[in-house]
Amino acid sequence: MQYPTKDLYDDKMDWIEFTTLLAGIMPDTPLGNVISIRAEDDADTLEHFSEEQHRIRDEWRDKQTQRMIESMNKEEVMKEVYAMFMDMSK
């Protein structure tokens, strides 16, 4: 078994223990697989993603972009949009 025998729902688990367990999740677990899909940036690998893998990655990237936009003020958002269009015009 990948996880320790300790009760994972114990309210007394501290942050260091939690992050240690999280860092040890292998890619062959369902959560590890989703994390791998979300983190993938290699163009060759992305070409071979299934529709479901693309959906998982796109939903994650959309959510991250939305959080970034919500944390920025209007002026910062406009600067980012302007920079994006300038990059596209090159």
Coordinates of C-alpha atoms in Angstrom, one line a residue:
M1 CA 0.0 0.0 0.0
Q2 CA 1.3 3.4 -0.9
Y3 CA -0.1 5.2 2.1
P4 CA 0.9 4.7 5.8
T5 CA -1.4 2.9 8.1
K6 CA -2.1 6.0 10.1
D7 CA -5.7 7.3 10.0
L8 CA -5.5 9.9 7.1
Y9 CA -8.6 11.6 8.4
D10 CA -7.0 12.3 11.8
D11 CA -7.6 15.9 12.8
K12 CA -4.2 16.1 14.3
M13 CA -2.2 15.7 11.1
D14 CA 0.2 18.6 10.8
W15 CA 1.0 20.5 7.6
I16 CA 4.5 19.0 7.2
E17 CA 3.1 15.4 7.4
F18 CA 0.4 16.3 5.0
T19 CA 2.7 17.8 2.4
T20 CA 5.1 14.8 2.8
L21 CA 2.3 12.4 2.0
L22 CA 1.1 14.6 -0.9
A23 CA 4.6 14.7 -2.4
G24 CA 4.9 11.0 -2.2
I25 CA 1.8 10.3 -4.4
M26 CA 2.9 8.2 -7.3
P27 CA 1.8 9.0 -10.9
D28 CA 0.1 5.6 -11.2
T29 CA -2.6 6.6 -8.7
P30 CA -5.8 8.4 -9.8
L31 CA -4.7 11.6 -8.1
G32 CA -1.2 11.3 -9.3
N33 CA -2.5 10.8 -12.9
V34 CA -4.6 14.0 -12.7
I35 CA -1.6 16.0 -11.3
S36 CA 0.6 14.7 -14.1
I37 CA -2.0 15.8 -16.7
R38 CA -2.4 19.2 -15.2
A39 CA 1.4 19.8 -15.0
E40 CA 2.2 18.6 -18.6
D41 CA 3.7 21.3 -20.9
D42 CA 5.6 19.2 -23.4
A43 CA 4.2 19.8 -26.9
D44 CA 4.9 16.3 -28.1
T45 CA 3.2 14.7 -25.1
L46 CA 0.2 17.0 -25.4
E47 CA -0.3 16.0 -29.0
H48 CA -0.9 12.4 -27.8
F49 CA -3.4 13.4 -25.0
S50 CA -6.9 11.9 -25.3
E51 CA -9.9 14.2 -25.3
E52 CA -10.4 13.5 -21.6
Q53 CA -6.8 14.4 -20.8
H54 CA -7.2 17.6 -22.7
R55 CA -10.4 18.4 -20.9
I56 CA -8.8 17.9 -17.5
R57 CA -5.8 20.1 -18.4
D58 CA -7.9 22.8 -20.0
E59 CA -10.3 23.0 -17.0
W60 CA -7.3 23.3 -14.6
R61 CA -5.7 26.0 -16.8
D62 CA -9.0 27.9 -17.1
K63 CA -9.4 27.8 -13.3
Q64 CA -5.9 29.0 -12.7
T65 CA -6.2 31.8 -15.2
Q66 CA -9.5 32.9 -13.6
R67 CA -7.9 33.0 -10.2
M68 CA -5.0 35.1 -11.5
I69 CA -7.4 37.6 -13.2
E70 CA -9.5 37.9 -10.0
S71 CA -6.4 38.7 -8.0
M72 CA -5.3 41.4 -10.3
N73 CA -6.8 44.9 -10.6
K74 CA -8.3 46.2 -13.9
E75 CA -5.1 48.0 -14.9
E76 CA -2.9 44.9 -14.4
V77 CA -5.4 42.8 -16.5
M78 CA -5.3 45.3 -19.3
K79 CA -1.5 45.3 -19.3
E80 CA -1.5 41.5 -19.5
V81 CA -4.0 41.5 -22.4
Y82 CA -2.0 44.2 -24.2
A83 CA 1.2 42.2 -23.8
M84 CA -0.6 39.1 -25.1
F85 CA -1.8 40.8 -28.2
M86 CA 1.7 42.3 -28.8
D87 CA 3.2 38.8 -28.6
M88 CA 0.6 37.5 -31.0
S89 CA 1.4 40.2 -33.5
K90 CA 5.1 39.3 -33.8

